[in-house]
CSV table of C-alpha atoms and ligand atoms in Angstrom, one decimal:
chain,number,residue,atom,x,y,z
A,1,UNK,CA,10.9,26.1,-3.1
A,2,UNK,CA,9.4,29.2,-5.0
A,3,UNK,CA,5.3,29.1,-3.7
A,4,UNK,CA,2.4,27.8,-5.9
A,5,UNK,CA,1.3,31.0,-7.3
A,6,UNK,CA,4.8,31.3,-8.6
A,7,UNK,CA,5.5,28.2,-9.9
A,8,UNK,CA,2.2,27.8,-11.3
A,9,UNK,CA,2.2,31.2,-12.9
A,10,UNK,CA,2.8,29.9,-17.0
A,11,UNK,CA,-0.8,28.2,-16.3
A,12,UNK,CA,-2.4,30.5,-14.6
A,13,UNK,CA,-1.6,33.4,-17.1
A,14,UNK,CA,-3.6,30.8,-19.5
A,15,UNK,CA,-6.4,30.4,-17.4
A,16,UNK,CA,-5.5,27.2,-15.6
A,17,UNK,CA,-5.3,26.5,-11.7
A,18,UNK,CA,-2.3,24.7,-11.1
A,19,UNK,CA,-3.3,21.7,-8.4
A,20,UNK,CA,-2.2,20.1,-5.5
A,21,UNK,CA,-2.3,16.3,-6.6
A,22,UNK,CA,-2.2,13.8,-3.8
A,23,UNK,CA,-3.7,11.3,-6.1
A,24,UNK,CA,-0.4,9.4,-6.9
A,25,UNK,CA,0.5,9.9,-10.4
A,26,UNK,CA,-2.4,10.4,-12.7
A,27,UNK,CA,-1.7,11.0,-16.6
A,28,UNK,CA,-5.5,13.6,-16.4
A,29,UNK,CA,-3.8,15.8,-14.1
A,30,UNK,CA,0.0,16.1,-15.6
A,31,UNK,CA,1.6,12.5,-14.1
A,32,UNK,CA,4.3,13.8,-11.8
A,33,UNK,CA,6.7,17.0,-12.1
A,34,UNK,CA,10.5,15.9,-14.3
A,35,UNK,CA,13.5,16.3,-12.2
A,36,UNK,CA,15.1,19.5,-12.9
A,37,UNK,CA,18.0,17.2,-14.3
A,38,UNK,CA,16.1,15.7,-17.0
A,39,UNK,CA,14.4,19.1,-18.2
A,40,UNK,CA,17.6,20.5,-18.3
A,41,UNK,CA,19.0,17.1,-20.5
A,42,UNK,CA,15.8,18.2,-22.8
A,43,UNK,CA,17.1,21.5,-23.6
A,44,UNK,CA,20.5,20.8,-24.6
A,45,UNK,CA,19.5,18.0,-26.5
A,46,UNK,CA,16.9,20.5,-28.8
A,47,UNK,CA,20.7,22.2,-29.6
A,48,UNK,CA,20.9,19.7,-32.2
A,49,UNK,CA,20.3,16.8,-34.7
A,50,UNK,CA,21.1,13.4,-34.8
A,51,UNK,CA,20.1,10.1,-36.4
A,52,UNK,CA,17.2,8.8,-35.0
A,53,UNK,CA,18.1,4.9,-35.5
A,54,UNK,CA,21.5,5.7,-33.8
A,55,UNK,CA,19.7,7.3,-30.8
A,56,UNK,CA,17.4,4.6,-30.5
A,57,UNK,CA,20.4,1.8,-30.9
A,58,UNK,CA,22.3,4.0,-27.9
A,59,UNK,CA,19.1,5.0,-25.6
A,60,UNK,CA,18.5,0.5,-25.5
A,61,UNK,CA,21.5,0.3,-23.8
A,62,UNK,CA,21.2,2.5,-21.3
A,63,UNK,CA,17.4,1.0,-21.0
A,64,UNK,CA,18.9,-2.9,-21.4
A,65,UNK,CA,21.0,-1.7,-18.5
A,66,UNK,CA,19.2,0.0,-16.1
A,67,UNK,CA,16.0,-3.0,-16.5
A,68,UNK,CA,18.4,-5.8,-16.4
A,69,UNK,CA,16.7,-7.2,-19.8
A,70,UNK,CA,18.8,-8.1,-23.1
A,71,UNK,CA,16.9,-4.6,-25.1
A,72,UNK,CA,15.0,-1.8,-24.5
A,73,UNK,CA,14.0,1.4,-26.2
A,74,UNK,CA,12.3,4.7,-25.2
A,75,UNK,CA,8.5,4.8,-26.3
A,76,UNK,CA,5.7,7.0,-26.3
A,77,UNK,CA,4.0,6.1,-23.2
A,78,UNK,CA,2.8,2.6,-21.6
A,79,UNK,CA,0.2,2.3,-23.9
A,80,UNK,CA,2.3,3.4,-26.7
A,81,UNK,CA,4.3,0.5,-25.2
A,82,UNK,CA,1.2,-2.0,-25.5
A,83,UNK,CA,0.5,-1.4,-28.9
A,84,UNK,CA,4.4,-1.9,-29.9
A,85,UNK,CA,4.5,-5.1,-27.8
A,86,UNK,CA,1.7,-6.4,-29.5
A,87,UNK,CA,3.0,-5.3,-33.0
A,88,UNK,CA,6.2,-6.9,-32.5
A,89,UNK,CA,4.6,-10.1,-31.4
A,90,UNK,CA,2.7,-10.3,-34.4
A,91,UNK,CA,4.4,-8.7,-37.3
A,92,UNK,CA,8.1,-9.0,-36.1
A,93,UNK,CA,10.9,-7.7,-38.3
A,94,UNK,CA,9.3,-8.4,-41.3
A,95,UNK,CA,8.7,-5.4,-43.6
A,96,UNK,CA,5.2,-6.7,-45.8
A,97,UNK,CA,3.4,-7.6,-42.1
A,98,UNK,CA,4.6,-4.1,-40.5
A,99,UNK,CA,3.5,-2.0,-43.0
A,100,UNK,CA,0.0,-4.2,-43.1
A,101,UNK,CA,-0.7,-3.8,-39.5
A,102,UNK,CA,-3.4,-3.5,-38.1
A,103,UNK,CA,-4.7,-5.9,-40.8
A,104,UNK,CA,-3.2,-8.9,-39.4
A,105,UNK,CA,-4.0,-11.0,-42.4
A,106,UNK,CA,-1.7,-14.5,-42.0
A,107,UNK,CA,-0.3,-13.4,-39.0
A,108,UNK,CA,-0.7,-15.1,-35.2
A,109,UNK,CA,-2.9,-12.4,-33.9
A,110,UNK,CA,-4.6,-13.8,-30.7
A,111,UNK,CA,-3.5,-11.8,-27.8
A,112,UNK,CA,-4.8,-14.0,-24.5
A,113,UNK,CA,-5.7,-11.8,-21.5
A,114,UNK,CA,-6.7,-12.8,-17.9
A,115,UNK,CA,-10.6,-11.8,-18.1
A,116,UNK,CA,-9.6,-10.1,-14.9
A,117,UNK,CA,-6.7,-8.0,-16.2
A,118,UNK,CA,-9.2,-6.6,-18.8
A,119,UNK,CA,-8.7,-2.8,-18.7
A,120,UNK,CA,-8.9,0.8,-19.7
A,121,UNK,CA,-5.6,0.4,-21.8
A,122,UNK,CA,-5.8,-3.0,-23.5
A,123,UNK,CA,-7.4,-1.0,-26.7
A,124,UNK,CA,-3.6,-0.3,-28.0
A,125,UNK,CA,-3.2,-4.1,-28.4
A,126,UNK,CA,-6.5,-4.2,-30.5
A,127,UNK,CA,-4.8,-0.8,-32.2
A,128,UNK,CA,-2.2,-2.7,-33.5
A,129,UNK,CA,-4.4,-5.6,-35.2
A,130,UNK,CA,-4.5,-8.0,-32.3
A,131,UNK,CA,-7.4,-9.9,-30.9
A,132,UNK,CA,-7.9,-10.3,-27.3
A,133,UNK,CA,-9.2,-13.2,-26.4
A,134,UNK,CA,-10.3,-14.0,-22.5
A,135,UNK,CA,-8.7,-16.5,-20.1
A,136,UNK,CA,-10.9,-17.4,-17.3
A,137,UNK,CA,-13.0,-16.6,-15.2
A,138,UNK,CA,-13.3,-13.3,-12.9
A,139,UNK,CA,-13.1,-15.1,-10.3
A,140,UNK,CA,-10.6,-17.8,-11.2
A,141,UNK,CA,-8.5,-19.4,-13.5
A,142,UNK,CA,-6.8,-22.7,-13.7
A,143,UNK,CA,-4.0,-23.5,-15.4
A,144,UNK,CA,-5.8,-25.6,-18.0
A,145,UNK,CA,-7.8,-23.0,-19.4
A,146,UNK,CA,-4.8,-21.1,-20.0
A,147,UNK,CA,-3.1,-24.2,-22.1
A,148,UNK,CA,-6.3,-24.7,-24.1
A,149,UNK,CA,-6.6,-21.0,-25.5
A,150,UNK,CA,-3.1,-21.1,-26.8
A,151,UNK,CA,-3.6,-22.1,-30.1
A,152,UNK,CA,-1.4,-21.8,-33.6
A,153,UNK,CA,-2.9,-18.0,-33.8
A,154,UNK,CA,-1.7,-17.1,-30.8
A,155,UNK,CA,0.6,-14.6,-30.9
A,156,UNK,CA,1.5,-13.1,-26.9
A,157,UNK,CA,0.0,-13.4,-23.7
A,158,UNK,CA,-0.5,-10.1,-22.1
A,159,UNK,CA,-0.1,-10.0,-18.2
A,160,UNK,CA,-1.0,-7.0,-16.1
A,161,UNK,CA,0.6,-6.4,-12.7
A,162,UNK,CA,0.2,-3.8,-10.0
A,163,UNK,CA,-2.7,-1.7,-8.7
A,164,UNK,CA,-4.8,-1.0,-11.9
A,165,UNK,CA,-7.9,0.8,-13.0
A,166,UNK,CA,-11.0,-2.0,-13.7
A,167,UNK,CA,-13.8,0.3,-13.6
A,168,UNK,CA,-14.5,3.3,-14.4
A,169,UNK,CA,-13.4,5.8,-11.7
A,170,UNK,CA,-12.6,2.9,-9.3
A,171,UNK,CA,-9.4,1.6,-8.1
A,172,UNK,CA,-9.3,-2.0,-7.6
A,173,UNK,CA,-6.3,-2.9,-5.2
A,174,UNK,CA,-5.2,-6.3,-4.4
A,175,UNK,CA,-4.7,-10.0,-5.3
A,176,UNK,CA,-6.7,-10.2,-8.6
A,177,UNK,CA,-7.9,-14.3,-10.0
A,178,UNK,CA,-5.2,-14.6,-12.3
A,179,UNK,CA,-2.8,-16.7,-12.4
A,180,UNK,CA,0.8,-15.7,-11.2
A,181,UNK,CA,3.0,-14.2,-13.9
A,182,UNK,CA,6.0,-17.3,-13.3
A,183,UNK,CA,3.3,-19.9,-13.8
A,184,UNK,CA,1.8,-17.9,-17.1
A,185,UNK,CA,5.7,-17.9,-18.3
A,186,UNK,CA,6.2,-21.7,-17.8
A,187,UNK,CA,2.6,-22.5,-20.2
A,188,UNK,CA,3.1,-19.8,-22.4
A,189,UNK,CA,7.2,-20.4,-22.9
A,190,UNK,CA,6.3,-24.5,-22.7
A,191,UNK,CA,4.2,-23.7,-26.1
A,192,UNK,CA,6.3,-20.7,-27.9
A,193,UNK,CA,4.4,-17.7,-27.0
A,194,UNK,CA,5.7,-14.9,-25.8
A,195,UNK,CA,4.3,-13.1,-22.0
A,196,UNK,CA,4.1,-9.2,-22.8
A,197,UNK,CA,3.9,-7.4,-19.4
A,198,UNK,CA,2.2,-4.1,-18.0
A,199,UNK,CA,4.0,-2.7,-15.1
A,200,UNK,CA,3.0,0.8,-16.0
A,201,UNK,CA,2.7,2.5,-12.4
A,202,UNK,CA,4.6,-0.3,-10.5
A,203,UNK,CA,7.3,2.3,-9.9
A,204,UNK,CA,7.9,2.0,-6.8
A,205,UNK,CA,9.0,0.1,-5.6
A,206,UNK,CA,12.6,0.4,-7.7
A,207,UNK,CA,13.3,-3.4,-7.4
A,208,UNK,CA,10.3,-3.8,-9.3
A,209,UNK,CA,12.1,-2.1,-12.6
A,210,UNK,CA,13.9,-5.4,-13.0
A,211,UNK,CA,11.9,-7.8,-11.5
A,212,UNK,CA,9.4,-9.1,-14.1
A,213,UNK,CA,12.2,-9.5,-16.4
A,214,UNK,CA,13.9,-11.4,-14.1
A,215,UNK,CA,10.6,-13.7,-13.6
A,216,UNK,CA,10.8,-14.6,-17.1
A,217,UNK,CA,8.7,-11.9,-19.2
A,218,UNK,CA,9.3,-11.5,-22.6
A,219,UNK,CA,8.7,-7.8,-22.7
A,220,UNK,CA,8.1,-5.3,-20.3
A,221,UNK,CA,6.7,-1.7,-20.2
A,222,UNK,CA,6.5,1.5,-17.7
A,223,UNK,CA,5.4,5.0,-17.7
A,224,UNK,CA,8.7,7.5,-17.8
A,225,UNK,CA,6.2,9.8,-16.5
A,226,UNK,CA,5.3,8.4,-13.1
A,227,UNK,CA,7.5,6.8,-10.9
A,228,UNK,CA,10.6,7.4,-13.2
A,229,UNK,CA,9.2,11.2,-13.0
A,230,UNK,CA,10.7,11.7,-16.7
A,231,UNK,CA,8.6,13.1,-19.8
A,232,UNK,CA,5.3,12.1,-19.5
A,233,UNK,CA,5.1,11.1,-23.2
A,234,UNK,CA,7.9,8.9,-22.4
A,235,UNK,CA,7.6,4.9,-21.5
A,236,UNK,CA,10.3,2.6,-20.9
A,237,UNK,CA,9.7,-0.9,-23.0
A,238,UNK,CA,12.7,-3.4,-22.1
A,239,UNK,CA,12.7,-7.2,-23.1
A,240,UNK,CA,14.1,-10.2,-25.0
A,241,UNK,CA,16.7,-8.8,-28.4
A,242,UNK,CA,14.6,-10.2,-31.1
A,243,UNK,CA,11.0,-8.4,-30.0
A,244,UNK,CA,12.8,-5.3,-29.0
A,245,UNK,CA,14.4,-5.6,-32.4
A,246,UNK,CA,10.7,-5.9,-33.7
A,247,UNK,CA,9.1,-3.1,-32.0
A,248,UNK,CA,11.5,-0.7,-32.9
A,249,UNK,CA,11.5,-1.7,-36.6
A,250,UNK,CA,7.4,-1.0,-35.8
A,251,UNK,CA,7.9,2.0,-34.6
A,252,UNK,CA,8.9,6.1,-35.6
A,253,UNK,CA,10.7,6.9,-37.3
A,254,UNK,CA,10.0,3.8,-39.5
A,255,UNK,CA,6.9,4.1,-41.9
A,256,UNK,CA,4.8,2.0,-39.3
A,257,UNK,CA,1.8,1.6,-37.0
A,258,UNK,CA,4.3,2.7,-33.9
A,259,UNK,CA,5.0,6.3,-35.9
A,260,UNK,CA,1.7,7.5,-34.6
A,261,UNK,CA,3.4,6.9,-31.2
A,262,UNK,CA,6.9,8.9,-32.2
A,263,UNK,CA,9.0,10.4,-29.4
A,264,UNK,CA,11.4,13.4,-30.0
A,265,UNK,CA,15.2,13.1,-29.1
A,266,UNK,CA,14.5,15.7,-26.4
A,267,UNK,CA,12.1,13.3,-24.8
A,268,UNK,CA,14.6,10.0,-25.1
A,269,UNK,CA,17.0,11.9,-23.6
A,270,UNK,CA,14.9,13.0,-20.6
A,271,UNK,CA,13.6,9.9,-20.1
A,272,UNK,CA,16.8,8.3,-20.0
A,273,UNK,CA,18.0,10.6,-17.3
A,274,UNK,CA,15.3,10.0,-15.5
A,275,UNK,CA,16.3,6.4,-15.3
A,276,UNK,CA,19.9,6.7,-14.2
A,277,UNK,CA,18.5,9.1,-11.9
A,278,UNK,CA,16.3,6.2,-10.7
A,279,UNK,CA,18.8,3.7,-10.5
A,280,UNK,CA,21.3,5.8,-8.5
A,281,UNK,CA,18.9,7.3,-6.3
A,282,UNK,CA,18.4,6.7,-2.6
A,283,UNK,CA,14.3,5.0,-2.4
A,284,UNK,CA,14.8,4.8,1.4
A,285,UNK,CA,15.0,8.4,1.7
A,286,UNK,CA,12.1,8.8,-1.0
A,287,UNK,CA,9.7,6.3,1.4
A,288,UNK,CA,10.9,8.2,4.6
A,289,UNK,CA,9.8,11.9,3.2
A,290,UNK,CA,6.8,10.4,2.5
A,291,UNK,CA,6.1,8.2,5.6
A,292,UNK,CA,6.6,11.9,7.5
A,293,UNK,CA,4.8,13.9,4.9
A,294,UNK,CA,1.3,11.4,5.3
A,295,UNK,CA,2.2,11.7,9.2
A,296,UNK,CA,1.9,15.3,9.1
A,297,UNK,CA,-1.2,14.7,7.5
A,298,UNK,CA,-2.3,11.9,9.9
A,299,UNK,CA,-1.6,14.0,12.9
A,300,UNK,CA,-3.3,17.2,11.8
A,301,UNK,CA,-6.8,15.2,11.9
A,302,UNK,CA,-6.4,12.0,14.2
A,303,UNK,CA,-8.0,13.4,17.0
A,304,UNK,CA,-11.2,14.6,15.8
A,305,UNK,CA,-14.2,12.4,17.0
A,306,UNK,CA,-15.4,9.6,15.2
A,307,UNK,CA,-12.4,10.1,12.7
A,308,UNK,CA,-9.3,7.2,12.1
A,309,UNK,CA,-6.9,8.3,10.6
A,310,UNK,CA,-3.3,6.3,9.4
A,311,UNK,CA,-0.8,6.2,7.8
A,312,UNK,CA,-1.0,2.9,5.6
A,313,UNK,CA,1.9,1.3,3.0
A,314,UNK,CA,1.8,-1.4,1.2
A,315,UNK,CA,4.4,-3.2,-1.3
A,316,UNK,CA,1.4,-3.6,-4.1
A,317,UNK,CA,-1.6,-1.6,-2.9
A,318,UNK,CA,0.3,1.3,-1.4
A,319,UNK,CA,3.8,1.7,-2.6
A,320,UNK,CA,3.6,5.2,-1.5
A,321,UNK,CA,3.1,5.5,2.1
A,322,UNK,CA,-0.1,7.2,2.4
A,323,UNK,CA,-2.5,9.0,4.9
A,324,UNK,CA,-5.5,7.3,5.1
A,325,UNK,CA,-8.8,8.9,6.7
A,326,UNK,CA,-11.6,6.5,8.0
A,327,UNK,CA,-14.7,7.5,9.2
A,328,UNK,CA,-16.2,5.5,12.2
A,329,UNK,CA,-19.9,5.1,12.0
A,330,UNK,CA,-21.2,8.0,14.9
A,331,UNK,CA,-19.2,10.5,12.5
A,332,UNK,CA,-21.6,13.4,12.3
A,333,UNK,CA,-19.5,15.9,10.0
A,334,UNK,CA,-19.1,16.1,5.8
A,335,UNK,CA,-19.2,13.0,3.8
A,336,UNK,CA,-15.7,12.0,1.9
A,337,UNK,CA,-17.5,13.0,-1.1
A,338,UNK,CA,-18.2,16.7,0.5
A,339,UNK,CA,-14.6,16.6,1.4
A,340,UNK,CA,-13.1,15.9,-1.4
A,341,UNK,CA,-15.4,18.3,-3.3
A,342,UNK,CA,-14.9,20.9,-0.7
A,343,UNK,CA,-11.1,20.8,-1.1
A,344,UNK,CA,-10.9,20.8,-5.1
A,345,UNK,CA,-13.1,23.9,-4.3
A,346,UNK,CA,-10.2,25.9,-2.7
A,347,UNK,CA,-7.4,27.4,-3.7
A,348,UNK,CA,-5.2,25.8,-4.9
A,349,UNK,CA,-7.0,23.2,-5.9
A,350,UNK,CA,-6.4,20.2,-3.7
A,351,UNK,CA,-7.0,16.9,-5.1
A,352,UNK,CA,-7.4,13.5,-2.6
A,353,UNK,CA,-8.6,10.5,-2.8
A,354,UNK,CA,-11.8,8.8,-1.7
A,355,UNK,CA,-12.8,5.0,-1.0
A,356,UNK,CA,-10.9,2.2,-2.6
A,357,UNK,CA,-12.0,-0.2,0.4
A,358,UNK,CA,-14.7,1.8,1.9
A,359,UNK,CA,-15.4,5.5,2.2
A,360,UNK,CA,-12.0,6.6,3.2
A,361,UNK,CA,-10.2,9.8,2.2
A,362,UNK,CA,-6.7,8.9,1.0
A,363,UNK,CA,-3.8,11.4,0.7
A,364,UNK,CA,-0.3,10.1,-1.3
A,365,UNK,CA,2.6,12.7,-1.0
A,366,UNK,CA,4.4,10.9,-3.8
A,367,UNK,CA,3.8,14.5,-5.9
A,368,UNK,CA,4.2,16.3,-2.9
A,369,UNK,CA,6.7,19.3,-2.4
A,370,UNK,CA,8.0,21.6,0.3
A,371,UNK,CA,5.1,23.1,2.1
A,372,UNK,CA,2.3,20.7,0.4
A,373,UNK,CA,2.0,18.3,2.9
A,374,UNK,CA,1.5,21.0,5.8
A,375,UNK,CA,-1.2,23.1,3.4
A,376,UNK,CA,-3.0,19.7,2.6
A,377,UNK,CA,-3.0,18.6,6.3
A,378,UNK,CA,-4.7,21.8,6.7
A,379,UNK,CA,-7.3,22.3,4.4
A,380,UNK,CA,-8.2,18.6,5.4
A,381,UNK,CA,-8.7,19.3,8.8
A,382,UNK,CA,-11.2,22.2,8.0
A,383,UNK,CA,-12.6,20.6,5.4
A,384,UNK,CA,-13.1,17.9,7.9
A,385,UNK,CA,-14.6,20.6,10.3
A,386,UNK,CA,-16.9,22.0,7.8
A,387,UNK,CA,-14.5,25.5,7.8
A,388,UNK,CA,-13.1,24.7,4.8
B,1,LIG,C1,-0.8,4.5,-16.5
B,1,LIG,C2,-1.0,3.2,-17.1
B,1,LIG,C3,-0.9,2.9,-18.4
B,1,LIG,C4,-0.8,4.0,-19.5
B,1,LIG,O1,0.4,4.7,-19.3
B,1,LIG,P1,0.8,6.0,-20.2
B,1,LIG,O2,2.2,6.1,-20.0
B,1,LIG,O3,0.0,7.1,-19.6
B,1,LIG,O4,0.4,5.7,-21.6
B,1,LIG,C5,-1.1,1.6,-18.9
B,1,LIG,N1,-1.3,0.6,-18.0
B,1,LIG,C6,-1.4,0.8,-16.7
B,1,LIG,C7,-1.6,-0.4,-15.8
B,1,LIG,C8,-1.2,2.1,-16.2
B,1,LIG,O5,-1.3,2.3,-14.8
């Protein structure tokens, strides 16, 4: 593996300081890095034209395979993904509503929402005409409330799964008070709506590419550029034929609210080799790098005073296995604030993460290549020891 100077060099001839990200895969700092493989699918797809509508028709089967579901197609993004769901759901095939959007005069265009799955992205439903309208409380919500917001305007249900961002700037893991996506299906299918789902960034684990199909979801989006490790402006939206049908008729190259959204033929192709590179790949290999990559980490710091440091994993919280830094109350040395400051301060620029549960540093390899988790374990440590 060429060094970061090197590999960094097209940016740093700009100006820009390439950057260690042990975040996990966040769109701000570039998602994750494609797979030579689909870079080079990119290229030789730019050799040449082709019909757009065919591509699209040929991309949703490799999609409809890979995701188990009836459809698919490549978007432009998750969120492009939102807005498209909630497009489909509300104008469907029908050319007068699509080109009306996001005036959804005489359409169903109530999209309900778990009050606790309100988020950062849910402005591309709104984008595309629809009204959110809260289910809940944030605390809990029973199954009745859910039954007595449907009403003859409603047009989907959106359900969000995964970690996900609440707040500003802070991750909120865990069980949130919503209820569970198979008991949302059984209302919403009991009365005729349709469950759209968010599994942006629940890649890994892989299982989880088919599952919420599989638990009954209507339609189903991810990022192509995190876990799939494909184009960043790429998402993967799978689900029932008709919708699919319907979100592709509402989006580029059609003269529609989705054309804002478009994605290039070099990008579909990427993205699609980025899937059969997930489906074929071996995740147990993936999870053991990183279970020794956050170890090296762990082990470079567990023995300072007052310092605990583990590695953690967790099927929702953690898919990636991660080193996880917590500081026991006599610690006497920088705060995770000075760390983490003190680190994106160096060069390269090393980005971690802090608190979550608590004041804990957090480092995910899931970005990581040869030789990062070794230079992150030790810029850590003398961070930790004020030398960095
Ligand atoms: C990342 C993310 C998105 C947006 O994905 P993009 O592909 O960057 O548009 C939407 N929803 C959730 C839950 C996400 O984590």
């Amino acid at each position: 593996m060429k060094s970061m100077q090197e590999r960094g060099a097209v940016f740093s001839r700009l100006g820009v300081q390439p950057i260690i990200h042990a975040m996990g895969t966040t769109t701000r700092y570039g998602g994750t890095m494609m797979h030579p493989e689909v870079v080079q699918a990119m290229v030789e797809a730019s050799h040449c034209l082709v019909d757009l509508d065919e591509l699209n028709r040929k991309a949703g089967e490799v999609v409809a395979r890979a995701t188990g579901a009836e459809a698919g197609m490549v978007c432009a993004g998750s969120t492009a993904g939102l807005l498209l769901q909630a497009a489909a759901c509300m104008a469907g095939t029908d050319p007068a509503r699509i080109r009306r959007l996001p005036d959804t005069t005489a359409m169903k265009n109530e999209v309900l929402i778990h009050k606790a799955h309100r988020f950062h992205y849910d402005q591309a439903y709104r984008a595309a005409g629809a009204q959110l309208i809260e289910v809940g409380s944030p605390k809990a919500t029973e199954p009745w409330m859910l039954e007595e917001a449907i009403t003859g305007k409603t047009a989907a249900f959106a359900y969000i799964v995964g970690p996900w961002y609440a707040h500003e700037g802070t991750v909120m893991y865990g069980a949130h008070p919503a209820l569970p996506l198979p008991q949302v299906v059984e209302i919403a299918h009991r009365r005729g709506v349709p469950v759209i789902v968010d599994a942006a960034s629940t890649l890994p684990p892989a299982d989880n590419l088919q599952k919420f199909t599989r638990l009954g979801a209507d339609m189903v989006i991810y990022s192509g550029g995190k876990g799939l490790r494909g184009p960043q402006s790429t998402g993967v939206l799978c689900g029932r034929q008709p919708l699919i049908a319907a979100a592709l008729a509402n989006a580029s190259p059609n003269f529609a609210i989705g054309r804002a959204a478009k994605v290039c033929k070099e990008e579909i192709m990427g993205l699609l080799t980025a899937l059969e590179l997930y489906r074929t790949r071996d995740h147990e290999a993936d999870m053991r790098r990183w279970r020794a990559q956050a170890r090296l980490v762990v082990d470079a710091v567990a023995a300072l005073p007052s310092i605990r440091a583990v590695v953690e994993e967790h099927e929702v919280n953690r898919p990636v296995p991660e080193a996880v830094v917590y500081f026991e109350k006599d610690w006497k040395g920088p705060s995770g604030k000075d760390v983490v400051a003190a680190l994106r301060r160096g060069e390269p620029r090393i980005y971690i993460g802090q608190g979550g549960y608590a004041d804990e540093l957090w480092v995910n390899p899931h970005n990581f290549v040869d030789g990062d988790a070794q230079l992150v374990a030790e810029r850590l440590r003398a961070a930790l020891l004020h030398q960095g």
